PDB file of C-alpha atoms in Angstrom:
ATOM      1  CA  MET C 753     -29.525 -10.986 213.681  1.00 72.00           C
ATOM      2  CA  LYS C 754     -30.217 -11.028 209.963  1.00 76.00           C
ATOM      3  CA  PRO C 755     -32.409 -13.795 208.500  1.00 71.00           C
ATOM      4  CA  ASP C 756     -29.543 -15.321 206.533  1.00 70.00           C
ATOM      5  CA  GLN C 757     -27.425 -15.560 209.695  1.00 78.00           C
ATOM      6  CA  VAL C 758     -30.284 -17.309 211.528  1.00 74.00           C
ATOM      7  CA  CYS C 759     -30.682 -19.783 208.654  1.00 69.00           C
ATOM      8  CA  LEU C 760     -26.939 -20.408 208.635  1.00 73.00           C
ATOM      9  CA  GLN C 761     -26.937 -21.202 212.363  1.00 75.00           C
ATOM     10  CA  LEU C 762     -29.938 -23.505 211.959  1.00 71.00           C
ATOM     11  CA  ALA C 763     -28.355 -25.281 209.008  1.00 71.00           C
ATOM     12  CA  ASN C 764     -25.068 -25.866 210.840  1.00 73.00           C
ATOM     13  CA  ARG C 765     -26.575 -27.458 213.958  1.00 72.00           C
ATOM     14  CA  ASP C 766     -26.404 -31.214 214.326  1.00 71.00           C
ATOM     15  CA  SER C 767     -29.411 -33.301 213.333  1.00 66.00           C
ATOM     16  CA  SER C 768     -30.225 -34.400 216.882  1.00 66.00           C
ATOM     17  CA  SER C 769     -31.373 -30.852 217.700  1.00 64.00           C
ATOM     18  CA  TYR C 770     -34.252 -31.220 215.235  1.00 64.00           C
ATOM     19  CA  ASP C 771     -35.833 -34.498 216.339  1.00 69.00           C
ATOM     20  CA  ALA C 772     -39.172 -32.813 217.051  1.00 72.00           C
ATOM     21  CA  PHE C 773     -39.130 -30.642 213.877  1.00 73.00           C
ATOM     22  CA  PRO C 774     -36.911 -32.308 211.249  1.00 73.00           C
ATOM     23  CA  SER C 775     -38.084 -30.108 208.388  1.00 81.00           C
ATOM     24  CA  VAL C 776     -36.773 -26.899 210.045  1.00 76.00           C
ATOM     25  CA  GLN C 777     -33.152 -27.775 209.276  1.00 74.00           C
ATOM     26  CA  PHE C 778     -34.074 -28.815 205.734  1.00 79.00           C
ATOM     27  CA  LEU C 779     -35.950 -25.540 205.135  1.00 79.00           C
ATOM     28  CA  SER C 780     -33.077 -23.478 206.531  1.00 76.00           C
ATOM     29  CA  ARG C 781     -30.640 -25.214 204.151  1.00 75.00           C
ATOM     30  CA  VAL C 782     -32.972 -24.729 201.189  1.00 79.00           C
ATOM     31  CA  SER C 783     -33.472 -21.036 201.993  1.00 76.00           C
ATOM     32  CA  LEU C 784     -29.702 -20.502 201.961  1.00 74.00           C
ATOM     33  CA  THR C 785     -29.377 -21.936 198.459  1.00 76.00           C
ATOM     34  CA  LEU C 786     -32.347 -20.264 196.765  1.00 75.00           C
ATOM     35  CA  PRO C 787     -31.557 -17.100 194.814  1.00 71.00           C
ATOM     36  CA  LEU C 788     -33.347 -13.998 196.040  1.00 72.00           C
ATOM     37  CA  ASP C 789     -33.601 -12.425 192.610  1.00 77.00           C
ATOM     38  CA  ASN C 790     -32.955 -13.250 188.995  1.00 77.00           C
ATOM     39  CA  CYS C 791     -30.887 -10.201 188.051  1.00 82.00           C
ATOM     40  CA  TRP C 792     -27.681 -12.199 187.313  1.00 79.00           C
ATOM     41  CA  PRO C 793     -29.264 -14.475 184.700  1.00 81.00           C
ATOM     42  CA  GLU C 794     -31.198 -11.563 183.227  1.00 86.00           C
ATOM     43  CA  ARG C 795     -28.035  -9.485 182.973  1.00 86.00           C
ATOM     44  CA  GLY C 796     -26.297 -12.400 181.250  1.00 86.00           C
ATOM     45  CA  PHE C 797     -29.070 -12.820 178.691  1.00 88.00           C
ATOM     46  CA  SER C 798     -29.069  -9.077 177.993  1.00 89.00           C
ATOM     47  CA  GLN C 799     -25.309  -9.120 177.364  1.00 88.00           C
ATOM     48  CA  MET C 800     -25.684 -12.163 175.124  1.00 88.00           C
ATOM     49  CA  LYS C 801     -28.336 -10.355 173.057  1.00 88.00           C
ATOM     50  CA  ARG C 802     -26.013  -7.361 172.647  1.00 87.00           C
ATOM     51  CA  ILE C 803     -23.043  -9.501 171.611  1.00 87.00           C
ATOM     52  CA  LYS C 804     -24.763 -12.141 169.487  1.00 86.00           C
ATOM     53  CA  THR C 805     -26.867 -10.068 167.132  1.00 83.00           C
ATOM     54  CA  PRO C 806     -28.452 -11.455 163.937  1.00 80.00           C
ATOM     55  CA  GLN C 807     -25.560  -9.914 161.962  1.00 76.00           C
ATOM     56  CA  GLY C 808     -22.928 -11.540 164.207  1.00 70.00           C
ATOM     57  CA  ASN C 809     -24.705 -14.852 164.604  1.00 76.00           C
ATOM     58  CA  LYS C 810     -21.709 -17.003 163.621  1.00 81.00           C
ATOM     59  CA  ILE C 811     -19.965 -16.502 166.954  1.00 83.00           C
ATOM     60  CA  GLY C 812     -19.183 -19.878 168.507  1.00 85.00           C
ATOM     61  CA  PRO C 813     -19.987 -20.758 172.122  1.00 86.00           C
ATOM     62  CA  ASN C 814     -16.392 -20.388 173.336  1.00 87.00           C
ATOM     63  CA  MET C 815     -15.936 -16.953 171.769  1.00 86.00           C
ATOM     64  CA  LEU C 816     -19.344 -15.899 173.071  1.00 87.00           C
ATOM     65  CA  GLN C 817     -18.314 -16.973 176.570  1.00 87.00           C
ATOM     66  CA  TYR C 818     -15.034 -15.016 176.329  1.00 86.00           C
ATOM     67  CA  LEU C 819     -16.761 -11.883 175.031  1.00 87.00           C
ATOM     68  CA  MET C 820     -19.492 -12.051 177.679  1.00 88.00           C
ATOM     69  CA  ASN C 821     -16.881 -12.497 180.400  1.00 87.00           C
ATOM     70  CA  ILE C 822     -14.965  -9.448 179.175  1.00 86.00           C
ATOM     71  CA  LYS C 823     -18.156  -7.397 178.829  1.00 86.00           C
ATOM     72  CA  MET C 824     -19.458  -8.263 182.304  1.00 85.00           C
ATOM     73  CA  ASN C 825     -16.233  -8.448 184.326  1.00 84.00           C
ATOM     74  CA  GLY C 826     -13.858  -6.202 182.403  1.00 82.00           C
ATOM     75  CA  TRP C 827     -10.447  -6.974 180.957  1.00 78.00           C
ATOM     76  CA  VAL C 828      -8.099  -9.354 182.718  1.00 76.00           C
ATOM     77  CA  VAL C 829      -5.424  -7.486 184.650  1.00 79.00           C
ATOM     78  CA  LEU C 830      -1.975  -8.780 183.702  1.00 76.00           C
ATOM     79  CA  SER C 831       1.307  -8.270 185.465  1.00 80.00           C
ATOM     80  CA  LYS C 832       4.105  -6.689 183.447  1.00 79.00           C
ATOM     81  CA  GLN C 833       5.978  -9.980 183.387  1.00 81.00           C
ATOM     82  CA  ARG C 834       3.006 -11.944 182.053  1.00 80.00           C
ATOM     83  CA  ALA C 835       2.241  -9.278 179.432  1.00 79.00           C
ATOM     84  CA  LEU C 836       5.857  -9.378 178.219  1.00 80.00           C
ATOM     85  CA  GLU C 837       5.753 -13.182 178.009  1.00 82.00           C
ATOM     86  CA  ILE C 838       2.597 -13.012 175.887  1.00 79.00           C
ATOM     87  CA  ALA C 839       4.077 -10.303 173.648  1.00 79.00           C
ATOM     88  CA  LYS C 840       7.330 -12.243 173.159  1.00 80.00           C
ATOM     89  CA  ARG C 841       5.389 -15.365 172.251  1.00 81.00           C
ATOM     90  CA  TRP C 842       3.239 -13.435 169.790  1.00 78.00           C
ATOM     91  CA  PHE C 843       6.258 -11.779 168.149  1.00 77.00           C
ATOM     92  CA  SER C 844       8.100 -15.124 167.892  1.00 77.00           C
ATOM     93  CA  GLU C 845       5.216 -16.782 165.995  1.00 76.00           C
ATOM     94  CA  LYS C 846       5.534 -17.170 162.243  1.00 73.00           C
ATOM     95  CA  GLY C 847       4.194 -14.442 159.988  1.00 70.00           C
ATOM     96  CA  ARG C 848       0.486 -14.380 159.233  1.00 65.00           C
ATOM     97  CA  ARG C 849      -1.020 -14.606 155.778  1.00 63.00           C
ATOM     98  CA  ILE C 850      -2.168 -11.295 154.316  1.00 57.00           C
ATOM     99  CA  SER C 851      -5.767 -11.209 153.132  1.00 60.00           C
ATOM    100  CA  ARG C 852      -6.520 -10.049 149.604  1.00 59.00           C
ATOM    101  CA  ASN C 853      -8.058  -6.739 150.661  1.00 61.00           C
ATOM    102  CA  LYS C 854      -5.128  -5.875 152.890  1.00 58.00           C
ATOM    103  CA  ASP C 855      -2.785  -7.011 150.131  1.00 58.00           C
ATOM    104  CA  GLN C 856      -4.373  -4.607 147.632  1.00 61.00           C
ATOM    105  CA  LYS C 857      -4.239  -1.715 150.102  1.00 61.00           C
ATOM    106  CA  LEU C 858      -0.624  -2.533 150.857  1.00 57.00           C
ATOM    107  CA  LYS C 859       0.240  -2.537 147.151  1.00 59.00           C
ATOM    108  CA  ARG C 860      -1.286   0.903 146.770  1.00 60.00           C
ATOM    109  CA  SER C 861       0.522   2.209 149.833  1.00 57.00           C
ATOM    110  CA  LEU C 862       3.847   0.841 148.545  1.00 53.00           C
ATOM    111  CA  ASN C 863       3.142   2.096 144.997  1.00 55.00           C
ATOM    112  CA  LEU C 864       3.598  -1.316 143.426  1.00 48.00           C
ATOM    113  CA  ALA C 865       1.829  -2.295 140.240  1.00 46.00           C
ATOM    114  CA  THR C 866       2.014  -6.085 140.161  1.00 50.00           C
ATOM    115  CA  GLU C 867       2.999  -9.045 142.296  1.00 51.00           C
ATOM    116  CA  GLU C 868       5.589 -10.062 139.695  1.00 52.00           C
ATOM    117  CA  ASP C 869       7.704  -7.093 140.693  1.00 53.00           C
ATOM    118  CA  GLY C 870      10.816  -8.523 142.363  1.00 56.00           C
ATOM    119  CA  ALA C 871      10.892  -5.838 145.041  1.00 62.00           C
ATOM    120  CA  TYR C 872       7.304  -6.539 146.057  1.00 60.00           C
ATOM    121  CA  LEU C 873       8.013  -9.246 148.624  1.00 62.00           C
ATOM    122  CA  GLU C 874      11.050  -7.434 149.968  1.00 68.00           C
ATOM    123  CA  ASN C 875       9.010  -4.271 150.429  1.00 69.00           C
ATOM    124  CA  ILE C 876       6.262  -6.184 152.231  1.00 68.00           C
ATOM    125  CA  GLN C 877       8.783  -7.829 154.531  1.00 71.00           C
ATOM    126  CA  LYS C 878      10.424  -4.485 155.296  1.00 76.00           C
ATOM    127  CA  PHE C 879       7.048  -2.843 155.825  1.00 77.00           C
ATOM    128  CA  TYR C 880       5.859  -5.461 158.310  1.00 77.00           C
ATOM    129  CA  GLN C 881       9.228  -5.679 160.025  1.00 78.00           C
ATOM    130  CA  THR C 882       9.149  -1.937 160.722  1.00 81.00           C
ATOM    131  CA  LYS C 883       5.553  -2.245 161.974  1.00 79.00           C
ATOM    132  CA  ILE C 884       6.543  -5.086 164.314  1.00 80.00           C
ATOM    133  CA  GLU C 885       9.513  -3.108 165.618  1.00 81.00           C
ATOM    134  CA  GLU C 886       7.268  -0.092 166.224  1.00 81.00           C
ATOM    135  CA  LEU C 887       4.796  -2.279 168.107  1.00 80.00           C
ATOM    136  CA  GLN C 888       7.563  -3.787 170.231  1.00 80.00           C
ATOM    137  CA  ASP C 889       8.942  -0.345 171.085  1.00 79.00           C
ATOM    138  CA  ASN C 890       5.490   1.023 171.911  1.00 77.00           C
ATOM    139  CA  PHE C 891       4.675  -2.016 174.022  1.00 76.00           C
ATOM    140  CA  GLU C 892       7.916  -1.785 176.006  1.00 75.00           C
ATOM    141  CA  GLU C 893       7.365   1.945 176.591  1.00 75.00           C
ATOM    142  CA  LEU C 894       3.818   1.248 177.714  1.00 71.00           C
ATOM    143  CA  LEU C 895       4.990  -1.248 180.317  1.00 70.00           C
ATOM    144  CA  LYS C 896       7.622   1.077 181.812  1.00 66.00           C
TER     145      LYS C 896
END
């Protein structure tokens, strides 16, 4: 028998079996709960150091926990149905605000000079609508 199996049997016996040596049951229970090594905490601290660098120090505790979980355990496996539900919810959300840098790049890609141009907003809407449709098509093909 392995030592952990012996400790488990000792820990599960009733207390009357240990009248002569009461500390044996206590020690067997303690030995089952003590970690044998510290590799799990060390691995966690190493991952945290890789994720939360001095340059990326503004990561909050929740995001740090999510990133460490992904890094250590891998991506969550989703069923097709759940992935489609998430995608439909994301596509049904209202449009996001465009940052200034992306806005400037988009202007250059659409060959527009100023925001006062009447076709500017229409072109942006068309551009993003085609991108969303492409993403939906690619996502549906991916799930087939």
